[in-house]
mmCIF file of C-alpha atoms in Angstrom:
data_model
loop_
_atom_site.group_PDB
_atom_site.id
_atom_site.type_symbol
_atom_site.label_atom_id
_atom_site.label_comp_id
_atom_site.label_asym_id
_atom_site.label_seq_id
_atom_site.Cartn_x
_atom_site.Cartn_y
_atom_site.Cartn_z
ATOM 1 C CA UNK X 1 107.422 5.658 81.487
ATOM 2 C CA UNK X 2 110.373 7.989 81.024
ATOM 3 C CA UNK X 3 110.816 11.455 78.907
ATOM 4 C CA UNK X 4 113.779 12.420 77.874
ATOM 5 C CA UNK X 5 113.372 15.163 75.259
ATOM 6 C CA UNK X 6 111.106 18.062 76.263
ATOM 7 C CA UNK X 7 111.015 21.484 75.857
ATOM 8 C CA UNK X 8 109.070 23.520 78.481
ATOM 9 C CA UNK X 9 108.335 26.374 75.941
ATOM 10 C CA UNK X 10 106.616 24.235 73.349
ATOM 11 C CA UNK X 11 105.012 22.055 76.243
ATOM 12 C CA UNK X 12 102.893 24.758 77.944
ATOM 13 C CA UNK X 13 99.336 24.437 78.799
ATOM 14 C CA UNK X 14 96.821 26.212 76.576
ATOM 15 C CA UNK X 15 95.524 27.915 79.687
ATOM 16 C CA UNK X 16 99.209 29.666 80.297
ATOM 17 C CA UNK X 17 99.063 31.063 76.726
ATOM 18 C CA UNK X 18 95.098 32.257 76.863
ATOM 19 C CA UNK X 19 95.912 34.035 80.058
ATOM 20 C CA UNK X 20 97.983 36.088 78.273
ATOM 21 C CA UNK X 21 96.594 36.535 74.499
ATOM 22 C CA UNK X 22 93.304 35.786 75.441
ATOM 23 C CA UNK X 23 93.200 32.446 73.117
ATOM 24 C CA UNK X 24 95.660 30.412 72.014
ATOM 25 C CA UNK X 25 96.643 30.927 68.139
ATOM 26 C CA UNK X 26 95.939 28.049 65.946
ATOM 27 C CA UNK X 27 98.508 29.115 63.783
ATOM 28 C CA UNK X 28 101.268 27.939 66.431
ATOM 29 C CA UNK X 29 100.055 24.468 66.567
ATOM 30 C CA UNK X 30 102.558 22.306 64.179
ATOM 31 C CA UNK X 31 100.839 20.612 60.885
ATOM 32 C CA UNK X 32 102.769 18.335 58.284
ATOM 33 C CA UNK X 33 105.228 19.605 56.282
ATOM 34 C CA UNK X 34 105.410 23.014 57.796
ATOM 35 C CA UNK X 35 109.129 23.164 57.996
ATOM 36 C CA UNK X 36 111.662 23.674 60.911
ATOM 37 C CA UNK X 37 112.147 26.867 60.397
ATOM 38 C CA UNK X 38 108.329 27.744 60.768
ATOM 39 C CA UNK X 39 108.140 25.212 63.336
ATOM 40 C CA UNK X 40 110.675 27.280 65.414
ATOM 41 C CA UNK X 41 108.770 30.892 65.017
ATOM 42 C CA UNK X 42 105.917 28.939 67.138
ATOM 43 C CA UNK X 43 108.022 29.287 70.017
ATOM 44 C CA UNK X 44 108.168 33.077 70.099
ATOM 45 C CA UNK X 45 104.764 33.064 70.861
ATOM 46 C CA UNK X 46 104.879 30.737 73.632
ATOM 47 C CA UNK X 47 108.133 32.437 74.950
ATOM 48 C CA UNK X 48 106.464 35.149 74.901
ATOM 49 C CA UNK X 49 103.579 33.955 77.714
ATOM 50 C CA UNK X 50 106.524 33.003 80.365
ATOM 51 C CA UNK X 51 108.980 35.859 80.173
ATOM 52 C CA UNK X 52 109.527 36.238 83.879
ATOM 53 C CA UNK X 53 110.743 34.146 86.813
ATOM 54 C CA UNK X 54 107.511 33.523 88.538
ATOM 55 C CA UNK X 55 106.292 32.514 85.006
ATOM 56 C CA UNK X 56 108.856 30.179 84.354
ATOM 57 C CA UNK X 57 108.703 28.163 87.756
ATOM 58 C CA UNK X 58 104.795 28.241 87.673
ATOM 59 C CA UNK X 59 104.947 26.561 84.048
ATOM 60 C CA UNK X 60 107.462 23.997 85.378
ATOM 61 C CA UNK X 61 105.644 22.690 87.859
ATOM 62 C CA UNK X 62 102.468 22.413 85.716
ATOM 63 C CA UNK X 63 104.397 20.551 83.089
ATOM 64 C CA UNK X 64 105.579 18.623 86.026
ATOM 65 C CA UNK X 65 102.268 17.708 86.970
ATOM 66 C CA UNK X 66 100.977 17.019 83.340
ATOM 67 C CA UNK X 67 103.837 14.478 82.705
ATOM 68 C CA UNK X 68 102.985 12.775 85.751
ATOM 69 C CA UNK X 69 99.266 12.769 84.861
ATOM 70 C CA UNK X 70 100.489 11.050 81.712
ATOM 71 C CA UNK X 71 102.201 8.508 82.958
ATOM 72 C CA UNK X 72 105.713 9.620 83.160
ATOM 73 C CA UNK X 73 107.886 9.253 86.431
ATOM 74 C CA UNK X 74 111.198 10.283 85.200
ATOM 75 C CA UNK X 75 112.558 12.420 82.761
ATOM 76 C CA UNK X 76 113.875 15.586 81.818
ATOM 77 C CA UNK X 77 112.822 19.434 80.761
ATOM 78 C CA UNK X 78 114.624 21.406 78.603
ATOM 79 C CA UNK X 79 114.640 25.067 77.965
ATOM 80 C CA UNK X 80 116.997 27.920 77.364
ATOM 81 C CA UNK X 81 116.983 30.660 79.750
ATOM 82 C CA UNK X 82 118.440 33.217 78.286
ATOM 83 C CA UNK X 83 115.463 33.556 76.113
ATOM 84 C CA UNK X 84 113.592 34.751 79.252
ATOM 85 C CA UNK X 85 114.044 38.431 79.452
ATOM 86 C CA UNK X 86 112.279 39.323 82.786
ATOM 87 C CA UNK X 87 114.830 38.166 84.991
ATOM 88 C CA UNK X 88 118.646 37.227 84.808
ATOM 89 C CA UNK X 89 119.903 34.133 83.706
ATOM 90 C CA UNK X 90 120.671 33.064 87.061
ATOM 91 C CA UNK X 91 117.384 33.925 88.291
ATOM 92 C CA UNK X 92 115.517 32.194 85.606
ATOM 93 C CA UNK X 93 117.187 29.284 86.264
ATOM 94 C CA UNK X 94 116.510 29.117 89.893
ATOM 95 C CA UNK X 95 113.071 29.131 89.321
ATOM 96 C CA UNK X 96 112.898 26.386 87.022
ATOM 97 C CA UNK X 97 114.274 24.762 89.562
ATOM 98 C CA UNK X 98 111.835 25.510 92.489
ATOM 99 C CA UNK X 99 109.239 24.562 90.364
ATOM 100 C CA UNK X 100 110.065 21.251 89.718
ATOM 101 C CA UNK X 101 108.092 18.597 91.094
ATOM 102 C CA UNK X 102 108.310 14.643 91.244
ATOM 103 C CA UNK X 103 111.058 12.960 89.303
ATOM 104 C CA UNK X 104 111.706 15.527 86.596
ATOM 105 C CA UNK X 105 114.806 17.452 86.204
ATOM 106 C CA UNK X 106 116.304 20.284 83.851
ATOM 107 C CA UNK X 107 118.456 20.628 80.953
ATOM 108 C CA UNK X 108 119.397 24.059 79.750
ATOM 109 C CA UNK X 109 119.725 24.828 76.093
ATOM 110 C CA UNK X 110 121.986 26.990 74.018
ATOM 111 C CA UNK X 111 120.860 27.544 70.858
ATOM 112 C CA UNK X 112 123.025 27.323 67.182
ATOM 113 C CA UNK X 113 124.030 30.508 66.194
ATOM 114 C CA UNK X 114 124.748 32.370 69.582
ATOM 115 C CA UNK X 115 127.923 33.096 70.839
ATOM 116 C CA UNK X 116 129.504 30.651 72.789
ATOM 117 C CA UNK X 117 129.848 32.910 75.764
ATOM 118 C CA UNK X 118 126.112 31.796 76.071
ATOM 119 C CA UNK X 119 126.553 28.029 76.657
ATOM 120 C CA UNK X 120 129.544 28.922 78.803
ATOM 121 C CA UNK X 121 127.470 30.755 80.983
ATOM 122 C CA UNK X 122 124.671 28.091 81.373
ATOM 123 C CA UNK X 123 127.367 25.793 82.050
ATOM 124 C CA UNK X 124 128.438 27.498 84.891
ATOM 125 C CA UNK X 125 125.120 28.154 86.178
ATOM 126 C CA UNK X 126 124.027 24.454 85.578
ATOM 127 C CA UNK X 127 126.876 23.464 88.022
ATOM 128 C CA UNK X 128 125.146 25.216 90.855
ATOM 129 C CA UNK X 129 121.985 23.371 90.963
ATOM 130 C CA UNK X 130 121.543 19.165 91.315
ATOM 131 C CA UNK X 131 118.523 19.469 89.290
ATOM 132 C CA UNK X 132 120.050 20.984 86.305
ATOM 133 C CA UNK X 133 121.601 17.362 85.311
ATOM 134 C CA UNK X 134 122.642 18.438 81.462
ATOM 135 C CA UNK X 135 122.884 21.060 78.864
ATOM 136 C CA UNK X 136 122.175 20.861 75.275
ATOM 137 C CA UNK X 137 122.120 22.901 71.720
ATOM 138 C CA UNK X 138 119.056 23.102 70.193
ATOM 139 C CA UNK X 139 117.291 24.927 67.257
ATOM 140 C CA UNK X 140 119.353 24.536 63.928
ATOM 141 C CA UNK X 141 122.119 25.610 61.992
ATOM 142 C CA UNK X 142 122.141 28.244 59.509
ATOM 143 C CA UNK X 143 124.193 29.327 56.491
ATOM 144 C CA UNK X 144 124.141 33.283 58.073
ATOM 145 C CA UNK X 145 125.494 31.965 61.488
ATOM 146 C CA UNK X 146 128.411 33.099 62.546
ATOM 147 C CA UNK X 147 129.322 29.901 64.716
ATOM 148 C CA UNK X 148 129.549 26.778 63.804
ATOM 149 C CA UNK X 149 129.020 23.432 65.882
ATOM 150 C CA UNK X 150 132.593 23.023 66.484
ATOM 151 C CA UNK X 151 132.780 26.508 68.021
ATOM 152 C CA UNK X 152 130.719 25.310 71.320
ATOM 153 C CA UNK X 153 133.336 22.394 71.816
ATOM 154 C CA UNK X 154 134.823 24.529 74.419
ATOM 155 C CA UNK X 155 131.628 24.520 76.628
ATOM 156 C CA UNK X 156 130.533 21.108 76.083
ATOM 157 C CA UNK X 157 134.172 19.649 77.567
ATOM 158 C CA UNK X 158 133.618 22.077 80.656
ATOM 159 C CA UNK X 159 130.248 20.594 81.296
ATOM 160 C CA UNK X 160 131.598 17.077 80.527
ATOM 161 C CA UNK X 161 134.601 17.919 83.269
ATOM 162 C CA UNK X 162 131.922 18.991 85.583
ATOM 163 C CA UNK X 163 129.994 15.749 85.301
ATOM 164 C CA UNK X 164 126.778 17.688 83.698
ATOM 165 C CA UNK X 165 124.814 15.541 80.859
ATOM 166 C CA UNK X 166 125.282 16.374 77.245
ATOM 167 C CA UNK X 167 123.057 16.014 74.371
ATOM 168 C CA UNK X 168 123.068 17.798 70.942
ATOM 169 C CA UNK X 169 120.472 18.703 68.102
ATOM 170 C CA UNK X 170 121.756 16.702 65.720
ATOM 171 C CA UNK X 171 121.126 15.250 62.307
ATOM 172 C CA UNK X 172 117.563 16.331 62.088
ATOM 173 C CA UNK X 173 117.330 16.633 58.228
ATOM 174 C CA UNK X 174 121.080 17.219 58.342
ATOM 175 C CA UNK X 175 124.030 15.300 57.307
ATOM 176 C CA UNK X 176 125.459 12.258 59.772
ATOM 177 C CA UNK X 177 128.705 14.239 59.688
ATOM 178 C CA UNK X 178 126.853 16.743 62.351
ATOM 179 C CA UNK X 179 126.438 13.632 64.496
ATOM 180 C CA UNK X 180 129.907 12.401 64.552
ATOM 181 C CA UNK X 181 130.897 16.332 65.131
ATOM 182 C CA UNK X 182 128.285 16.300 68.086
ATOM 183 C CA UNK X 183 129.819 12.806 69.454
ATOM 184 C CA UNK X 184 133.893 13.597 68.843
ATOM 185 C CA UNK X 185 134.232 17.036 69.754
ATOM 186 C CA UNK X 186 130.985 18.022 71.841
ATOM 187 C CA UNK X 187 131.145 14.730 73.706
ATOM 188 C CA UNK X 188 127.443 14.288 73.155
ATOM 189 C CA UNK X 189 125.841 11.285 75.246
ATOM 190 C CA UNK X 190 122.495 11.672 73.671
ATOM 191 C CA UNK X 191 121.885 13.407 69.999
ATOM 192 C CA UNK X 192 118.181 14.711 69.390
ATOM 193 C CA UNK X 193 116.393 13.444 66.437
ATOM 194 C CA UNK X 194 119.233 11.900 64.756
ATOM 195 C CA UNK X 195 117.511 10.895 61.786
ATOM 196 C CA UNK X 196 120.637 10.924 59.741
ATOM 197 C CA UNK X 197 122.445 8.362 61.525
ATOM 198 C CA UNK X 198 122.296 4.975 59.128
ATOM 199 C CA UNK X 199 123.456 7.385 56.357
ATOM 200 C CA UNK X 200 126.921 6.848 56.593
ATOM 201 C CA UNK X 201 128.444 3.719 58.517
ATOM 202 C CA UNK X 202 131.217 5.563 60.548
ATOM 203 C CA UNK X 203 128.947 7.414 62.277
ATOM 204 C CA UNK X 204 126.843 4.254 62.825
ATOM 205 C CA UNK X 205 129.879 2.606 64.434
ATOM 206 C CA UNK X 206 130.551 5.511 66.779
ATOM 207 C CA UNK X 207 127.257 5.702 68.196
ATOM 208 C CA UNK X 208 127.430 2.140 68.974
ATOM 209 C CA UNK X 209 131.104 2.300 70.002
ATOM 210 C CA UNK X 210 130.364 5.273 72.304
ATOM 211 C CA UNK X 211 126.942 4.147 73.554
ATOM 212 C CA UNK X 212 124.971 7.126 72.268
ATOM 213 C CA UNK X 213 121.290 7.327 72.543
ATOM 214 C CA UNK X 214 119.078 8.895 70.145
ATOM 215 C CA UNK X 215 116.280 11.045 71.301
ATOM 216 C CA UNK X 216 113.293 10.036 68.732
ATOM 217 C CA UNK X 217 111.169 12.734 68.404
ATOM 218 C CA UNK X 218 108.144 11.207 65.668
ATOM 219 C CA UNK X 219 105.480 13.527 65.704
ATOM 220 C CA UNK X 220 107.738 16.550 65.394
ATOM 221 C CA UNK X 221 110.188 15.268 62.603
ATOM 222 C CA UNK X 222 106.677 14.507 60.562
ATOM 223 C CA UNK X 223 105.450 18.241 61.538
ATOM 224 C CA UNK X 224 109.032 20.163 60.625
ATOM 225 C CA UNK X 225 108.851 17.989 56.977
ATOM 226 C CA UNK X 226 111.918 15.489 58.076
ATOM 227 C CA UNK X 227 110.123 12.505 57.146
ATOM 228 C CA UNK X 228 107.244 12.649 54.181
ATOM 229 C CA UNK X 229 105.126 10.195 56.054
ATOM 230 C CA UNK X 230 105.501 8.836 59.765
ATOM 231 C CA UNK X 231 106.006 5.203 58.345
ATOM 232 C CA UNK X 232 109.181 6.719 56.969
ATOM 233 C CA UNK X 233 111.253 7.083 60.293
ATOM 234 C CA UNK X 234 114.010 5.085 60.642
ATOM 235 C CA UNK X 235 113.787 3.611 64.072
ATOM 236 C CA UNK X 236 112.576 0.091 63.106
ATOM 237 C CA UNK X 237 116.096 -0.146 61.209
ATOM 238 C CA UNK X 238 117.665 1.778 64.423
ATOM 239 C CA UNK X 239 116.601 -1.087 66.220
ATOM 240 C CA UNK X 240 117.677 -3.777 63.563
ATOM 241 C CA UNK X 241 121.211 -2.066 63.412
ATOM 242 C CA UNK X 242 121.776 -1.883 67.496
ATOM 243 C CA UNK X 243 121.071 1.729 67.727
ATOM 244 C CA UNK X 244 119.750 2.862 71.159
ATOM 245 C CA UNK X 245 116.962 5.295 71.006
ATOM 246 C CA UNK X 246 113.968 6.394 73.149
ATOM 247 C CA UNK X 247 110.730 7.726 72.043
ATOM 248 C CA UNK X 248 109.983 11.556 72.995
ATOM 249 C CA UNK X 249 107.302 14.336 72.735
ATOM 250 C CA UNK X 250 109.681 17.398 72.081
ATOM 251 C CA UNK X 251 106.758 19.323 72.279
ATOM 252 C CA UNK X 252 103.314 18.331 74.218
ATOM 253 C CA UNK X 253 101.589 21.292 73.106
ATOM 254 C CA UNK X 254 102.971 22.330 69.688
ATOM 255 C CA UNK X 255 102.741 18.793 68.289
ATOM 256 C CA UNK X 256 99.407 17.855 70.286
ATOM 257 C CA UNK X 257 100.844 14.850 71.514
ATOM 258 C CA UNK X 258 101.829 12.874 74.794
ATOM 259 C CA UNK X 259 104.067 9.912 74.831
ATOM 260 C CA UNK X 260 101.557 7.419 74.922
ATOM 261 C CA UNK X 261 100.823 8.926 71.429
ATOM 262 C CA UNK X 262 104.219 8.294 70.493
ATOM 263 C CA UNK X 263 104.087 4.865 71.354
ATOM 264 C CA UNK X 264 101.181 4.027 69.563
ATOM 265 C CA UNK X 265 102.298 5.879 66.340
ATOM 266 C CA UNK X 266 105.297 4.116 66.357
ATOM 267 C CA UNK X 267 103.666 0.910 66.513
ATOM 268 C CA UNK X 268 101.014 1.550 64.215
ATOM 269 C CA UNK X 269 103.237 3.398 61.314
ATOM 270 C CA UNK X 270 107.112 2.045 62.268
ATOM 271 C CA UNK X 271 106.282 -1.334 62.876
ATOM 272 C CA UNK X 272 107.309 -1.581 66.470
ATOM 273 C CA UNK X 273 106.311 -4.283 68.862
ATOM 274 C CA UNK X 274 105.245 -3.971 72.513
ATOM 275 C CA UNK X 275 108.305 -5.692 73.351
ATOM 276 C CA UNK X 276 110.853 -3.199 71.366
ATOM 277 C CA UNK X 277 108.761 -0.243 72.746
ATOM 278 C CA UNK X 278 109.516 -1.491 76.220
ATOM 279 C CA UNK X 279 113.141 -2.074 75.779
ATOM 280 C CA UNK X 280 113.651 1.985 74.076
ATOM 281 C CA UNK X 281 111.819 2.785 77.812
ATOM 282 C CA UNK X 282 114.722 0.746 79.394
ATOM 283 C CA UNK X 283 117.199 2.248 77.181
ATOM 284 C CA UNK X 284 115.906 5.785 78.288
ATOM 285 C CA UNK X 285 115.794 5.127 81.978
ATOM 286 C CA UNK X 286 119.511 4.105 81.579
ATOM 287 C CA UNK X 287 120.582 7.366 79.961
ATOM 288 C CA UNK X 288 119.002 9.497 82.143
ATOM 289 C CA UNK X 289 121.293 12.438 83.219
#
């Protein structure tokens, strides 16, 4: 199996958190309708347990092992090294790379609302490591953010020039126009979540024309309230409209899920057949950075 969208800080082992806090707080786990803002708050707890380079290395290694034990033979782990204050960004990334085991690579995440210089720095760091294969813009936009999606276009253009992969969290319960901007101006090859892609025919045409893949995160979207029920996810319609996508876990710990479980939910609630799920895995392998 191939996993394209898995956040390190949302996929730690419970033992990692318990080592620092005595136990894993139940309130960090995602649940139905919690909302995206509350879901993002959970990361403050998990991030607090892996602040130094040594701890990041250990967390990456453990996640690689856990993914492999779950049948994942290839994929990418993503995280935002600028949120780990125990060492410099460069040292944190070096630690993450040294923790890689097997056929897993790293994506570095900038965050909505950050100064574009932060993302530019991540691009420069990423180009120094063969196992850092792409960049992402994660989180969610807010009305009080000074910087808009377009403000990150220069950094993504530089990433394209360097041959780095580009993925963007877009259309996660937000207008399809966001997906258009991510593709046209940030050169996104993949879109995280992308729930609104069918809301606009121009966006659909663009996704197909540019051969963009959507990273579908069923449990996560259900928990954050982007969909009210699993069956509301449009993945079946994506398949019928020739929109390429892959099933992803997003956060294995916080959503208490695995890729195998996501396959099961997609079959049970969204009507995907075994053959269609197999096709999504072919697309995932094709779109690895």
